[in-house]
XYZ file of C-alpha atoms in Angstrom:
95
model
C 6.764 14.038 -1.783
C 7.147 17.471 -3.297
C 10.915 17.494 -2.856
C 11.528 13.989 -4.195
C 8.403 12.685 -5.943
C 10.309 9.757 -7.448
C 12.056 8.574 -4.279
C 10.726 5.018 -4.139
C 11.360 4.422 -0.428
C 9.687 7.664 0.616
C 6.784 7.039 -1.734
C 6.369 3.473 -0.496
C 6.416 4.606 3.139
C 3.780 7.244 2.446
C 1.593 4.653 0.732
C 1.923 2.280 3.697
C 0.967 5.086 6.067
C -2.072 6.063 3.992
C -3.119 2.429 3.762
C -2.497 1.105 7.266
C -2.170 3.961 9.738
C -3.894 3.110 13.027
C -5.046 6.735 13.162
C -7.964 6.277 10.783
C -8.343 9.957 9.929
C -4.953 9.700 8.156
C -5.994 6.731 6.036
C -6.746 7.360 2.382
C -6.963 4.053 0.476
C -7.678 5.668 -2.905
C -4.672 7.983 -2.714
C -2.577 5.104 -1.390
C -3.466 3.074 -4.474
C -2.650 5.915 -6.843
C 0.743 6.489 -5.245
C 1.444 2.759 -4.981
C 0.881 2.460 -8.711
C 3.487 5.148 -9.267
C 5.929 3.326 -6.979
C 5.444 0.104 -8.979
C 6.256 1.971 -12.196
C 9.478 3.206 -10.574
C 10.462 -0.166 -9.054
C 8.499 -2.979 -10.715
C 10.819 -5.722 -9.448
C 10.860 -4.626 -5.808
C 9.129 -7.062 -3.458
C 8.470 -4.449 -0.780
C 6.936 -2.057 -3.301
C 4.762 -4.831 -4.740
C 3.697 -5.808 -1.223
C 2.614 -2.256 -0.459
C 0.811 -2.093 -3.797
C -0.957 -5.359 -2.924
C -2.084 -3.893 0.394
C -3.455 -0.792 -1.334
C -5.279 -2.950 -3.878
C -6.724 -5.062 -1.086
C -7.998 -2.020 0.795
C -9.703 -0.869 -2.404
C -11.497 -4.232 -2.695
C -9.421 -5.372 -5.666
C -8.635 -8.747 -4.124
C -7.667 -10.658 -7.289
C -5.143 -7.982 -8.220
C -3.870 -7.813 -4.636
C -3.261 -11.539 -4.668
C -1.414 -11.343 -7.992
C 0.830 -8.546 -6.690
C 1.478 -10.447 -3.452
C 2.429 -13.561 -5.391
C 4.819 -11.513 -7.521
C 6.381 -10.028 -4.370
C 6.858 -13.531 -2.979
C 8.365 -14.736 -6.257
C 10.884 -11.877 -6.309
C 11.766 -11.888 -2.615
C 15.100 -13.110 -1.373
C 14.348 -12.516 2.291
C 11.254 -12.159 4.466
C 9.655 -14.965 2.452
C 7.531 -16.038 5.437
C 6.002 -12.557 5.579
C 5.239 -12.524 1.842
C 3.770 -16.039 2.026
C 1.524 -14.887 4.873
C 0.341 -11.990 2.729
C -0.551 -14.380 -0.106
C -2.491 -16.582 2.310
C -4.262 -13.561 3.812
C -5.491 -12.361 0.425
C -6.487 -15.885 -0.626
C -8.815 -16.068 2.372
C -10.919 -13.275 0.877
C -11.519 -14.971 -2.479
């Protein structure tokens, strides 16, 4: 991230890794949320960025906000709508 701190795809991939990595010692939900927020500022209409942001919110126990971000991702998506709908349902289960 030092070479291209505003590269949305790289930033989004780093956030996803920090949020969901199976190797738990690499997970850092708080940092993931901070970086995800930056990615949303850079690409506020990107479904995949909003989805990653929703995941980071969810992992930080901010379920209402996660659901709102997931719904926005679904609204903006043109493909992978089944995936985004599943994310909305998943977050709704925790309300």
